[in-house]
Coordinates of C-alpha atoms in Angstrom, one line a residue:
M12 CA 116.5 43.0 94.8
T13 CA 119.3 45.4 94.9
D14 CA 122.7 44.2 96.1
N15 CA 124.2 47.1 97.7
S16 CA 126.3 45.0 100.2
N17 CA 129.7 46.5 98.9
Q18 CA 128.7 50.1 98.7
G19 CA 127.1 52.6 101.3
P20 CA 123.5 52.8 101.6
D21 CA 121.3 55.4 99.4
F22 CA 120.2 57.9 102.1
R23 CA 117.6 59.4 99.8
R24 CA 116.0 56.0 99.1
L25 CA 116.0 55.2 102.8
R26 CA 114.5 58.7 103.7
L27 CA 111.5 57.9 101.0
I28 CA 111.2 54.4 102.3
Q29 CA 111.1 55.9 106.0
I30 CA 108.4 58.7 104.9
A31 CA 106.5 56.1 103.0
A32 CA 106.2 53.8 106.1
L33 CA 105.1 56.9 108.5
I34 CA 102.4 57.8 105.9
V35 CA 100.9 54.2 105.8
G36 CA 101.4 53.7 109.5
A37 CA 99.6 57.0 110.4
G38 CA 96.9 55.8 107.6
V39 CA 96.6 52.4 109.4
L40 CA 96.2 54.1 112.8
I41 CA 93.4 56.4 111.5
L42 CA 91.6 53.6 109.5
S43 CA 91.8 51.2 112.3
L44 CA 90.6 53.7 115.2
W45 CA 87.4 54.7 112.7
L46 CA 86.7 51.1 111.4
M47 CA 86.5 49.9 115.3
G48 CA 84.5 53.0 116.2
Q49 CA 86.9 54.6 118.7
F50 CA 86.1 58.0 117.6
R51 CA 82.7 57.7 119.0
K52 CA 83.2 55.3 121.8
P53 CA 87.0 54.8 122.9
E54 CA 87.8 51.6 124.5
V55 CA 91.3 50.6 125.7
A56 CA 91.8 47.2 123.9
P57 CA 90.9 48.5 120.4
I58 CA 92.9 51.5 120.5
V59 CA 95.8 49.2 121.6
M60 CA 95.2 47.1 118.7
A61 CA 95.1 50.0 116.4
F62 CA 98.4 51.1 117.5
A63 CA 99.6 47.5 117.2
F64 CA 98.5 47.5 113.6
A65 CA 100.2 50.9 112.9
S66 CA 103.2 50.1 114.3
I67 CA 103.3 46.7 112.6
S68 CA 102.5 48.6 109.4
F69 CA 105.4 51.2 109.8
S70 CA 108.0 49.1 111.0
G71 CA 107.3 46.0 108.3
L72 CA 107.2 48.6 105.7
F73 CA 110.4 50.2 106.6
Y74 CA 112.4 47.2 107.7
F75 CA 111.5 45.1 104.6
G76 CA 111.7 48.0 102.2
A77 CA 115.2 48.8 103.7
L78 CA 116.2 45.0 103.7
L79 CA 115.0 44.7 99.8
L80 CA 116.2 48.1 98.6
E81 CA 119.1 48.9 100.8
G82 CA 120.3 45.4 102.1
S83 CA 123.6 47.1 102.6
L84 CA 122.5 48.0 106.3
Q85 CA 122.0 44.2 107.3
K86 CA 125.6 43.5 107.3
Y87 CA 126.0 45.8 110.5
I88 CA 123.6 43.6 112.6
L89 CA 125.6 41.2 114.7
S90 CA 123.2 39.6 116.7
D91 CA 119.5 39.6 118.0
D92 CA 118.7 38.6 121.5
T93 CA 115.7 38.3 123.9
V94 CA 116.6 39.1 127.4
I95 CA 114.4 38.6 130.2
K96 CA 114.8 40.9 133.3
G97 CA 112.1 40.0 135.9
D98 CA 108.9 41.1 134.5
N99 CA 110.2 42.8 131.5
V100 CA 111.3 41.3 128.1
E101 CA 113.9 43.3 126.1
M102 CA 115.1 42.8 122.5
V103 CA 118.6 43.5 122.3
T104 CA 120.6 44.0 118.9
R105 CA 124.1 44.2 118.5
T106 CA 125.4 46.3 115.9
A107 CA 128.8 47.2 114.2
K108 CA 129.8 50.5 113.9
S109 CA 130.6 51.7 110.4
G110 CA 132.7 54.8 111.2
D111 CA 130.1 57.2 109.5
P112 CA 127.7 59.0 111.9
E113 CA 125.2 59.0 109.1
I114 CA 125.1 55.3 108.3
D115 CA 125.2 54.7 112.1
K116 CA 122.2 56.7 112.7
W117 CA 120.5 54.6 109.5
I118 CA 121.8 51.5 111.4
G119 CA 120.0 52.4 114.5
T120 CA 116.9 53.2 112.7
Y121 CA 117.0 49.9 110.8
A122 CA 117.5 48.0 114.2
F123 CA 114.7 50.0 115.8
T124 CA 112.2 49.0 113.2
R125 CA 113.4 45.3 113.3
N126 CA 112.7 45.2 117.0
L127 CA 109.5 47.2 116.9
F128 CA 108.1 44.8 114.3
G129 CA 108.8 41.9 116.7
M130 CA 107.4 43.3 119.6
S131 CA 104.5 44.8 118.0
L132 CA 103.2 41.4 117.4
V133 CA 102.9 40.7 121.1
P134 CA 99.9 42.9 122.1
I135 CA 98.2 41.4 118.9
L136 CA 98.7 37.9 120.0
I137 CA 97.9 38.7 123.6
L138 CA 94.4 40.3 122.5
I139 CA 93.5 37.6 120.1
G140 CA 94.0 35.1 122.9
L141 CA 91.9 37.1 125.1
Y142 CA 89.1 37.5 122.3
F143 CA 89.0 33.7 121.8
F144 CA 89.5 32.6 125.6
A145 CA 88.2 35.2 127.8

């Protein structure tokens, strides 16, 4: 693991991690749809599962890749809260500003993928519950 906590992030490495995560996510989406037969006979639940698998793959790869290779972004995450507003559940991440617009953009991307990873697990858990108990 590279410790970059005292220096700024390597933007080129972050871009490579992001591109790799997008390619893997798209590959997982296409493979999931194909393996579940959704190109022949589309159904809602398998399509939702395929998107959840793809978003878990993308966000997990980017989040954990950036955490392991560019740990300097983690120091800008101040807190994570789950807020329930009526029927909606929102994940709110408070971040610190770095003063550099390029770093702030990557902090936003990093925080988004953290939340996406957590929220992508919800439809999978619901569909697994429906499969076993419905």
